[in-house]
CSV table of C-alpha atoms and ligand atoms in Angstrom, one decimal:
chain,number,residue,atom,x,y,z
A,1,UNK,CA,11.9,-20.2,-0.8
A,2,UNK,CA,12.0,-20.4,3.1
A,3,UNK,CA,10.2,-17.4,4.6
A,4,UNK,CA,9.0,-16.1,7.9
A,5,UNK,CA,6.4,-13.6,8.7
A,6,UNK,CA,7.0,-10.2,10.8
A,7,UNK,CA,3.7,-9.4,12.5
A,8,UNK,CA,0.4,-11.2,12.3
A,9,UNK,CA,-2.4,-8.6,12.7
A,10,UNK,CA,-5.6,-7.4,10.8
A,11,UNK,CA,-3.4,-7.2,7.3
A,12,UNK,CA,-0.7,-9.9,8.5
A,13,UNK,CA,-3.3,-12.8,9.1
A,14,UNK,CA,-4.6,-12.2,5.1
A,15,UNK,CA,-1.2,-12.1,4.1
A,16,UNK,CA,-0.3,-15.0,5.6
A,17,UNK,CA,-3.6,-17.0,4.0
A,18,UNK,CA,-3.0,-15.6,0.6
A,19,UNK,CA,0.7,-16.7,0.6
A,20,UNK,CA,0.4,-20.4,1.6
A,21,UNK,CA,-1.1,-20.8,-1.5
A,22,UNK,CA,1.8,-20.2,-2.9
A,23,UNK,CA,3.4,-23.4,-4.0
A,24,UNK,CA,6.8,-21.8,-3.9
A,25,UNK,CA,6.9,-20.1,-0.7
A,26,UNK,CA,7.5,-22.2,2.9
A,27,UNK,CA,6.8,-20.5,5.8
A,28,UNK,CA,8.7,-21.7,8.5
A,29,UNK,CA,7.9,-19.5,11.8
A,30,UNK,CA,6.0,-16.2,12.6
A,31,UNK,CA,6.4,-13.5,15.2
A,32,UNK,CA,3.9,-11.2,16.4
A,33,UNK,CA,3.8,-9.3,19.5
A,34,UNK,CA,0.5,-11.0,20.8
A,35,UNK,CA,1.1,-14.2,19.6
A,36,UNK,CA,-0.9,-15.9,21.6
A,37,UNK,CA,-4.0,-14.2,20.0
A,38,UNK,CA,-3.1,-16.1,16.6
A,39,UNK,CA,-1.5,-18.8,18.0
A,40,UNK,CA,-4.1,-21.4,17.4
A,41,UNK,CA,-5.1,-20.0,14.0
A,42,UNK,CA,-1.1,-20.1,12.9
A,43,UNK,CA,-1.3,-24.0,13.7
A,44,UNK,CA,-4.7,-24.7,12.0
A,45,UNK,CA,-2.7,-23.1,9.1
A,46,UNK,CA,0.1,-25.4,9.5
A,47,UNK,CA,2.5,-22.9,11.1
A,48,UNK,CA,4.0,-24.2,14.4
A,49,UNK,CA,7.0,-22.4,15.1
A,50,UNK,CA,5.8,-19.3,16.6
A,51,UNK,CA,8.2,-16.5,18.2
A,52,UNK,CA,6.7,-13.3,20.3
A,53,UNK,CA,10.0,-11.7,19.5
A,54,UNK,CA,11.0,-11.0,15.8
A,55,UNK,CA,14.9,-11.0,16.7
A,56,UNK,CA,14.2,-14.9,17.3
A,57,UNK,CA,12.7,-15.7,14.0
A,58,UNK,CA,15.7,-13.6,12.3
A,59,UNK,CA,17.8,-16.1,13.9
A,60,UNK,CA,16.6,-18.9,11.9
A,61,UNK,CA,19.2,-19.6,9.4
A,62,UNK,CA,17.0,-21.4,7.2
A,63,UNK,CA,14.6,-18.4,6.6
A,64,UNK,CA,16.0,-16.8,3.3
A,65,UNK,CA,13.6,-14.0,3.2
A,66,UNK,CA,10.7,-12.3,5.9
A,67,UNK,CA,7.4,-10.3,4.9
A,68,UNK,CA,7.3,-7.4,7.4
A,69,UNK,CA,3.5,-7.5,7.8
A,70,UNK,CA,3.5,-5.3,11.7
A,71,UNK,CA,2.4,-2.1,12.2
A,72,UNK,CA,4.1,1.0,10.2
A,73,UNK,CA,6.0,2.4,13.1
A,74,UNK,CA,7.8,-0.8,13.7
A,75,UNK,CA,9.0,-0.9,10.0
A,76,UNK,CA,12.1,1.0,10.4
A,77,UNK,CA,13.7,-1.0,13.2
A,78,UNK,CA,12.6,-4.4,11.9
A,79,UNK,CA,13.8,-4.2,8.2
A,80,UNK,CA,16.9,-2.6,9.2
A,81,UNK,CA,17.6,-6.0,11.6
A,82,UNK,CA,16.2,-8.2,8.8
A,83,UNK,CA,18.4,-6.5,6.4
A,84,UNK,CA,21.6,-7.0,8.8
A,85,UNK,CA,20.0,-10.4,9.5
A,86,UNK,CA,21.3,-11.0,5.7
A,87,UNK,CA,17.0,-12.0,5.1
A,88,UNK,CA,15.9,-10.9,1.5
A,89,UNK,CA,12.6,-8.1,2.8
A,90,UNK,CA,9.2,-7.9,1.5
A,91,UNK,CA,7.8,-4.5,3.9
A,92,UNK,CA,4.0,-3.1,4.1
A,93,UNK,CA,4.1,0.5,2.9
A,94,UNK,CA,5.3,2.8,4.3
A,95,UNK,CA,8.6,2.4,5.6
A,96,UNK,CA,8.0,5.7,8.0
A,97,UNK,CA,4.9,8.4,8.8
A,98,UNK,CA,7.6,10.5,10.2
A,99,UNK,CA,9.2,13.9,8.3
A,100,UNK,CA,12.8,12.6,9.3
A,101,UNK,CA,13.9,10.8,5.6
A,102,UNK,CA,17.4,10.2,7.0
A,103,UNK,CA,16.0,7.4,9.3
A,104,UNK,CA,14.2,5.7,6.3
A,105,UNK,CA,17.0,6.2,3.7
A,106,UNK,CA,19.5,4.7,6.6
A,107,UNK,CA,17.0,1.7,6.4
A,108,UNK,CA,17.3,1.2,2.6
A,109,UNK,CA,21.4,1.8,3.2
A,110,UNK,CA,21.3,-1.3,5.6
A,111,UNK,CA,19.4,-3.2,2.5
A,112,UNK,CA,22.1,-2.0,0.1
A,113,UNK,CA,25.1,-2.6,2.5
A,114,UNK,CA,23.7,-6.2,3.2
A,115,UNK,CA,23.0,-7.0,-0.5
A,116,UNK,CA,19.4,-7.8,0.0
A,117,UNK,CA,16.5,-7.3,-1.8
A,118,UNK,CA,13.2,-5.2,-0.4
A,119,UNK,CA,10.5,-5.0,-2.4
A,120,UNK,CA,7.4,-2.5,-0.9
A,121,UNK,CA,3.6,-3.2,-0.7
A,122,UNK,CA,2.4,-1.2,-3.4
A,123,UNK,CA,-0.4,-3.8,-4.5
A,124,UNK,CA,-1.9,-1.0,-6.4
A,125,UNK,CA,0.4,-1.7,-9.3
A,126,UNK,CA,0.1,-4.8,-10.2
A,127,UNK,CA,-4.1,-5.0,-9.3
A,128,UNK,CA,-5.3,-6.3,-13.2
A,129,UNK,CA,-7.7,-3.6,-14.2
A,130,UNK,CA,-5.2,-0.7,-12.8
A,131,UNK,CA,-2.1,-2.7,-14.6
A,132,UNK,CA,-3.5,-2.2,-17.7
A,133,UNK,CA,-4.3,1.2,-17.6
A,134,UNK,CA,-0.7,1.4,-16.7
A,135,UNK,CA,0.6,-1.2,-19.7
A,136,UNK,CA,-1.9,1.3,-21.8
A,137,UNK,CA,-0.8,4.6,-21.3
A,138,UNK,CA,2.8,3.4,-21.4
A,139,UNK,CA,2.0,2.0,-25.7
A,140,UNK,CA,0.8,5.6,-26.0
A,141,UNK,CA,-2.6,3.8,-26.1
A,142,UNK,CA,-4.1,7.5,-25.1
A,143,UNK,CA,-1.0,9.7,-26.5
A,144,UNK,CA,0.7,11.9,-23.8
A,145,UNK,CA,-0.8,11.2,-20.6
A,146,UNK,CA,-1.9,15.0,-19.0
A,147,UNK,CA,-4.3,13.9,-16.0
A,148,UNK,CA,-4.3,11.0,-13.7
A,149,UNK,CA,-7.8,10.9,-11.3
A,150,UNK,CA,-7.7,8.4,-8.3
A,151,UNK,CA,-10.9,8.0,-6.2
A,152,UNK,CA,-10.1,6.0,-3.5
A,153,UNK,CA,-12.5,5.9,-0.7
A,154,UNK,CA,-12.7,3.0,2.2
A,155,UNK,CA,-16.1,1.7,3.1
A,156,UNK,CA,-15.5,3.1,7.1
A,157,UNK,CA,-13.7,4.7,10.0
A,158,UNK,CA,-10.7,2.8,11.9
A,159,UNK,CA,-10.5,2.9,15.0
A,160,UNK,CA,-8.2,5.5,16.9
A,161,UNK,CA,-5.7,3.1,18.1
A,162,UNK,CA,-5.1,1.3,14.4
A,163,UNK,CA,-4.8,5.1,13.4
A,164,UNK,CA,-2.2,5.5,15.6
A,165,UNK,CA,0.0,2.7,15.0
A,166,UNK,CA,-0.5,2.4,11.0
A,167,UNK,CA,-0.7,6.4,10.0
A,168,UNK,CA,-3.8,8.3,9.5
A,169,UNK,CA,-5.1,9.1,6.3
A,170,UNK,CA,-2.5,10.3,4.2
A,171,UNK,CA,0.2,8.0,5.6
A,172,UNK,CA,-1.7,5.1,5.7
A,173,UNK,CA,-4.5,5.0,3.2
A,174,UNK,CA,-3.7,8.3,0.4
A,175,UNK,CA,0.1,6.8,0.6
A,176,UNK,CA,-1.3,4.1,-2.0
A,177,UNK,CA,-2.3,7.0,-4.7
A,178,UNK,CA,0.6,8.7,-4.0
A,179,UNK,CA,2.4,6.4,-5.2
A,180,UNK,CA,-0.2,5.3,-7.9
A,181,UNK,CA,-0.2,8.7,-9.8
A,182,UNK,CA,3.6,8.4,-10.3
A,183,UNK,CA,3.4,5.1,-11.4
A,184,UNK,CA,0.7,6.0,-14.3
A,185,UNK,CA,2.9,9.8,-14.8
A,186,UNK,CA,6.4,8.2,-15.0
A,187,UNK,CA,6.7,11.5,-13.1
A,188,UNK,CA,7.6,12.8,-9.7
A,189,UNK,CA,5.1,15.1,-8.0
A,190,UNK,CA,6.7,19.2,-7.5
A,191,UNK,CA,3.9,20.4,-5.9
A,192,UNK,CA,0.8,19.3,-3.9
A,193,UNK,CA,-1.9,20.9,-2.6
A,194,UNK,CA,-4.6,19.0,0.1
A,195,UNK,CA,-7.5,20.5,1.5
A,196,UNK,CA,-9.1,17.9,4.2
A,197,UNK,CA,-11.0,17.5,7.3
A,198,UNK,CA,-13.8,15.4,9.6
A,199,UNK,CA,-16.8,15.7,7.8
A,200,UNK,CA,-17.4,12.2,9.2
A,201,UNK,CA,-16.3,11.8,12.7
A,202,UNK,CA,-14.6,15.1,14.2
A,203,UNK,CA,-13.2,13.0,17.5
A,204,UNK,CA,-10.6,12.6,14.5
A,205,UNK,CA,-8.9,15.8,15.2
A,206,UNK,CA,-8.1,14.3,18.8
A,207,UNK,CA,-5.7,12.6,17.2
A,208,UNK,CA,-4.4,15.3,14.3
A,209,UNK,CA,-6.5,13.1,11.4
A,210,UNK,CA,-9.2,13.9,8.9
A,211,UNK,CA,-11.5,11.7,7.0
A,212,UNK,CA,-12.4,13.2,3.6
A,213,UNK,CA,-9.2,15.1,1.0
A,214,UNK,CA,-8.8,16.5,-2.1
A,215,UNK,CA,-5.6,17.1,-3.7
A,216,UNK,CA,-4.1,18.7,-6.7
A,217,UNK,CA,-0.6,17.5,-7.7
A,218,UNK,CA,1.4,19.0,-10.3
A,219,UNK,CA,3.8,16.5,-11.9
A,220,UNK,CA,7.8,17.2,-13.1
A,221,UNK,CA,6.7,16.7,-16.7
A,222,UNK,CA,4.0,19.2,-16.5
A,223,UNK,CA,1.1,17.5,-16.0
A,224,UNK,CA,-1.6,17.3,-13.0
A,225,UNK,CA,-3.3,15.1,-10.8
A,226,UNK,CA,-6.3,14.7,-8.7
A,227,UNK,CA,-7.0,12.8,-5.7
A,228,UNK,CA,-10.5,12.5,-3.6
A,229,UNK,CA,-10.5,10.4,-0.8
A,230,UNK,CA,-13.5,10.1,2.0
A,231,UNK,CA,-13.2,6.8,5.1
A,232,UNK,CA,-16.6,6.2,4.5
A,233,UNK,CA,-18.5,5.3,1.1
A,234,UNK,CA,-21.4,3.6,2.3
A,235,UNK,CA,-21.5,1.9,-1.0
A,236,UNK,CA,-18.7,0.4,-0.2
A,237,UNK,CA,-14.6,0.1,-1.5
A,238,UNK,CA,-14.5,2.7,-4.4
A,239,UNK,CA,-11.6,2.4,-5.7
A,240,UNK,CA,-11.6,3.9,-9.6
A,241,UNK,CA,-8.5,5.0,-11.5
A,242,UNK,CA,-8.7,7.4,-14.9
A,243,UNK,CA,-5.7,8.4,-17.1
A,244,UNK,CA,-6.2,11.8,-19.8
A,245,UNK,CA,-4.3,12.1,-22.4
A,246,UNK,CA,-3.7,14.0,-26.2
A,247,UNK,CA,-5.3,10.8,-27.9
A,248,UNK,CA,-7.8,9.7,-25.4
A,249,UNK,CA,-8.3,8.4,-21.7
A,250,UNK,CA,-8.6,5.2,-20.0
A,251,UNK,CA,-11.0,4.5,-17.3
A,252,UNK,CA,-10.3,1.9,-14.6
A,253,UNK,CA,-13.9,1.0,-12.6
A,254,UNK,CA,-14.9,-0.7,-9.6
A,255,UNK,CA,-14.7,-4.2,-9.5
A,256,UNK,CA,-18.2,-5.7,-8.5
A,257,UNK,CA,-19.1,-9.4,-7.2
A,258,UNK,CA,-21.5,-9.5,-10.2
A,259,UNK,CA,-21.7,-8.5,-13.9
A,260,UNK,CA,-25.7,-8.8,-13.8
A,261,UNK,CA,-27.3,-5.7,-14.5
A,262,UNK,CA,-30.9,-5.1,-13.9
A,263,UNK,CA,-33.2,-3.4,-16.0
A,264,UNK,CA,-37.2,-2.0,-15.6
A,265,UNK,CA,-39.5,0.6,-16.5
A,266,UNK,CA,-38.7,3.0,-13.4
A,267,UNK,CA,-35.0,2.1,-13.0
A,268,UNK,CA,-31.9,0.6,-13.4
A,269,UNK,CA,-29.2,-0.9,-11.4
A,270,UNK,CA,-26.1,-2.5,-10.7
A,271,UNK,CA,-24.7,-4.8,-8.3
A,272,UNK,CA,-22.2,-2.8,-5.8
A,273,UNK,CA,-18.4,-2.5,-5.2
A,274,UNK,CA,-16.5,-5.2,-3.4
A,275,UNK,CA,-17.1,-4.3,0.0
A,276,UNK,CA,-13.4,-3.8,1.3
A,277,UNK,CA,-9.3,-4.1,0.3
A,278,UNK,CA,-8.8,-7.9,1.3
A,279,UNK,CA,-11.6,-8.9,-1.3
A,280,UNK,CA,-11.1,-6.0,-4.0
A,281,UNK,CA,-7.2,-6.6,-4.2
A,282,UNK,CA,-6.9,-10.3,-3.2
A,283,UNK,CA,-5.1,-11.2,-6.6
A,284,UNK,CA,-3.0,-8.8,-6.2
A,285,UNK,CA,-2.0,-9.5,-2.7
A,286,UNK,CA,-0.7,-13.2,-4.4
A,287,UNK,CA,0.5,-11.4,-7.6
A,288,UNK,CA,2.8,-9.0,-5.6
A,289,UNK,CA,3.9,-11.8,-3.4
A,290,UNK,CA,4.5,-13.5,-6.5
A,291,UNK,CA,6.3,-11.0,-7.9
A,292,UNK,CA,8.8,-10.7,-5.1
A,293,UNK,CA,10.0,-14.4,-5.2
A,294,UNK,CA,10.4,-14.4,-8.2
A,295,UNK,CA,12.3,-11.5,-8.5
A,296,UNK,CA,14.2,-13.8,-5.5
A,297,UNK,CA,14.7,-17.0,-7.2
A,298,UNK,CA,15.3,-15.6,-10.8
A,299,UNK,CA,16.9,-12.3,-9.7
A,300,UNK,CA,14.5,-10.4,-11.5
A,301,UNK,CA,13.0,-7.0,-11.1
A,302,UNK,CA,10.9,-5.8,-7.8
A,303,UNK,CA,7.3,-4.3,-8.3
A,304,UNK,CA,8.2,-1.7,-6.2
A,305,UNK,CA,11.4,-0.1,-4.5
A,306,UNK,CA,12.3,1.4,-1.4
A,307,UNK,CA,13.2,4.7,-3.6
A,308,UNK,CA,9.5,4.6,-4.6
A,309,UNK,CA,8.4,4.8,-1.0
A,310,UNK,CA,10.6,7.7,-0.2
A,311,UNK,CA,8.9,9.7,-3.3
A,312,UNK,CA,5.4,8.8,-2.0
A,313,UNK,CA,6.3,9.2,1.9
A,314,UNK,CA,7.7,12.6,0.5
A,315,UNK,CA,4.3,13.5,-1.0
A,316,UNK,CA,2.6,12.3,1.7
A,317,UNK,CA,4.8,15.1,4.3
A,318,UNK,CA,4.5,17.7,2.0
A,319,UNK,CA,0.3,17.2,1.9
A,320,UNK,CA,0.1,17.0,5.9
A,321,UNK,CA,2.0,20.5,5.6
A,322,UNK,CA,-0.5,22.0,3.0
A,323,UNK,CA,-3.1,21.0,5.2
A,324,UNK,CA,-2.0,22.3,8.2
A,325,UNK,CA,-1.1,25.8,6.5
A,326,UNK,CA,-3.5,26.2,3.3
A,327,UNK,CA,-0.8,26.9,0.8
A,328,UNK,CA,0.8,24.5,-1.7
A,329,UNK,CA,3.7,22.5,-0.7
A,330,UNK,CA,6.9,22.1,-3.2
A,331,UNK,CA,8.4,18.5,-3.2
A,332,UNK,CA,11.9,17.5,-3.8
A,333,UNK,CA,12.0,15.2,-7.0
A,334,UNK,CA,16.2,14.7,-6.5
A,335,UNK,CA,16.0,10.6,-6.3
A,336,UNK,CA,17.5,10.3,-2.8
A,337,UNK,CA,20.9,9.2,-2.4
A,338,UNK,CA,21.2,5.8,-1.0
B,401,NAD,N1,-1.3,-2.9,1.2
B,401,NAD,C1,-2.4,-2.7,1.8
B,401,NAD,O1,-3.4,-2.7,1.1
B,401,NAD,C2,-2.5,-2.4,3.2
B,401,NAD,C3,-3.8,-2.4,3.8
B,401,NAD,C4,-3.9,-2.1,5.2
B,401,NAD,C5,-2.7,-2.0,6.0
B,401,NAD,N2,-1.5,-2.1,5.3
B,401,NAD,C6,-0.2,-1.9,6.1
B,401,NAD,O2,0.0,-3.1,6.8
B,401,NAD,C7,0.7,-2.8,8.1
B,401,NAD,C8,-0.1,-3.5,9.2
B,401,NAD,O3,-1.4,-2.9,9.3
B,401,NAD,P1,-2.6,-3.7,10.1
B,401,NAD,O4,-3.8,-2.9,9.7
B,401,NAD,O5,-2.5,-5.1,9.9
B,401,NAD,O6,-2.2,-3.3,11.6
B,401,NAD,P2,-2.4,-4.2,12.9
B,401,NAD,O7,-2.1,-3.3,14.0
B,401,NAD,O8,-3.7,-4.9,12.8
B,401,NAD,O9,-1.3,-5.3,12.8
B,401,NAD,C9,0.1,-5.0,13.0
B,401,NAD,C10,0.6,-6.2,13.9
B,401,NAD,O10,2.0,-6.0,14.0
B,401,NAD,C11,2.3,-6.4,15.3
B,401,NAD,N3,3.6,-5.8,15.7
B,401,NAD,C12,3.9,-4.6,15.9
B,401,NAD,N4,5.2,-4.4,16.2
B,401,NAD,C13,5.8,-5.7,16.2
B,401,NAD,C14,7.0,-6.2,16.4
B,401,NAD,N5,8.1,-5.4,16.8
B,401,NAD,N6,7.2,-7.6,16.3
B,401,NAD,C15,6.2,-8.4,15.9
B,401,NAD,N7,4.9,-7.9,15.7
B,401,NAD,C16,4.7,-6.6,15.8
B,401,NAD,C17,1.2,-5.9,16.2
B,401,NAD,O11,1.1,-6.6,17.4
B,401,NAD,C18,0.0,-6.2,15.3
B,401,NAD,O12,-0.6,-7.4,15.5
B,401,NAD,C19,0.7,-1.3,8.2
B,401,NAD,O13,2.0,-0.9,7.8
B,401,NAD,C20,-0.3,-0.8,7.2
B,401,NAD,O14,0.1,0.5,6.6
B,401,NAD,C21,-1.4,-2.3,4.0
């Protein structure tokens, strides 16, 4: 499969490493705003066509399919041209941090309209330990599920500008367990309530963000959810996922860099979590990426849609609102007409 790669930053340059290990995937140019800053890397890579402009790279004929890897509030505009462009679209999450859905649904009617394919990066799913809570509580390995508990906390504060370009908090970072706790429910959220705020760097409110968040979501099928989430652990990446249910509950931990455990008369301890996202979910950066072309070449399913990203984007608007007025916020679960 003949690819190309839309944007080349912080998350775009691991991308890009993880997927030429793909045997089945080519890529054959990349175009990033400041090229120049990757150029050299790009060729030590193997990579030589470079573009600073996407529209270029779209031009390619030979390019079947493009990972939309640049910042979230680029998404909109490039997926619609790669989706006219006829190019098959894997897209970062989110599509949008903005409350207007038409814009984003007019993105996923450009997909349909074109007869492309757009899978989102919802990594999350198909991460092993998390998958098999999933697999689990879909046997009815733990009866009905009644509580889903994501802690989800990075190990520090991004800077301002990054902020400002990818989505703070909730649109960036909570967007994942957003879309996680539906995922394990096989339920959309109808309610959500956030309380938040800087408890770790109050510049933060400069730019309308916070840094620690709990939230209570209530579920269409009846059942709840809880999300924490803090920018700094100093422990590092905790990322931990449990499922409640009737019969039981399943418990996903952190993954550590060691199983040794060590044991004395005063104490005990553990090694700690993987330190950030491009070492805790590096298989399933590949896996996803997997799963996308070969959803392509065998026309199979996509781990995640561009209806799932409306229903988390949608959670995600309705939590900024309960934190800026204190009340719970009521979310439209009608799938969204594409
Ligand atoms: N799935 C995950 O775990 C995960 C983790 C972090 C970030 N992300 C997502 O990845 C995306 C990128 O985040 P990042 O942290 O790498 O941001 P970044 O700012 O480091 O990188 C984005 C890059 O896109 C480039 N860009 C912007 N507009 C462009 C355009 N029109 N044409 C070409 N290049 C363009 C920028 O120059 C920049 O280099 C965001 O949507 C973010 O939400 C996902």
């Amino acid at each position: 499969m003949n690819c190309g790669v839309i944007g080349a930053g912080r998350v775009g340059m691991m991308h890009i490493r993880n997927i030429i290990t793909i045997p089945e995937v080519n890529i054959l140019g990349v175009a990033e705003l400041f090229i120049d800053h990757v150029k050299d890397e790009l060729h030590e890579l193997g990579i030589t066509n470079t573009y600073k402009d996407y529209h270029e790279l779209l031009e390619d004929k030979d390019i079947e399919a493009v990972f939309v890897f640049a910042s979230t509030d680029s998404h909109e505009e490039i997926v619609t041209a790669a989706a006219k462009a006829g190019k098959h679209i894997f897209c970062e999450k989110p599509l949008s941090m903005d409350v207007n859905e038409e814009a984003s649904l007019n993105v996923l009617r450009a997909v349909k309209e074109n007869g492309v394919k757009l899978q989102i990066g919802f990594n999350r799913r198909i991460d092993r330990q998390f998958r098999d809570v999933f697999e689990k509580v879909r046997a009815g390995k733990i009866g009905d599920p009644q509580i889903v508990k994501i802690t989800s906390r990075d190990p520090d504060l991004l800077p301002h500008d990054l902020i400002k370009r990818i989505g703070g908090l909730l649109f960036d970072f909570t967007m994942h367990d957003f879309d996680m706790v539906r995922y394990m429910m096989d339920s959309n959220v109808t309610e959500v309530y956030a309380k938040g705020g800087t408890l770790i760097d109050p510049t933060l409110q400069e730019i309308n963000d916070v840094d620690t968040i709990a939230i209570v979501l209530q579920f269409e099928n009846g059942t709840f959810g809880l999300i924490d989430n803090s920018r700094r652990a100093v422990y590092g990446y905790d990322q931990r996922v449990e499922v409640f249910g009737s019969e039981g509950m399943l418990k996903a931990d952190n993954v550590n860099n060691s199983t040794v455990e060590y044991y004395s008369k005063e104490d005990t301890s553990l090694k700690k979590p993987l330190p950030i996202f491009t070492e805790r979910y590096r298989e399933a950066y590949i896996a996803e990426m997997r799963f996308f072309i070969d959803a392509l070449l065998n026309d199979g399913p996509l781990l995640a849609t561009g209806e799932d990203v409306i229903m988390a984007q949608r959670v995600a608007v309705a939590a900024q609102k309960s934190l800026e007025t204190g009340l719970p916020v009521k979310v439209d679960t009608t799938l969204p007409k594409i």
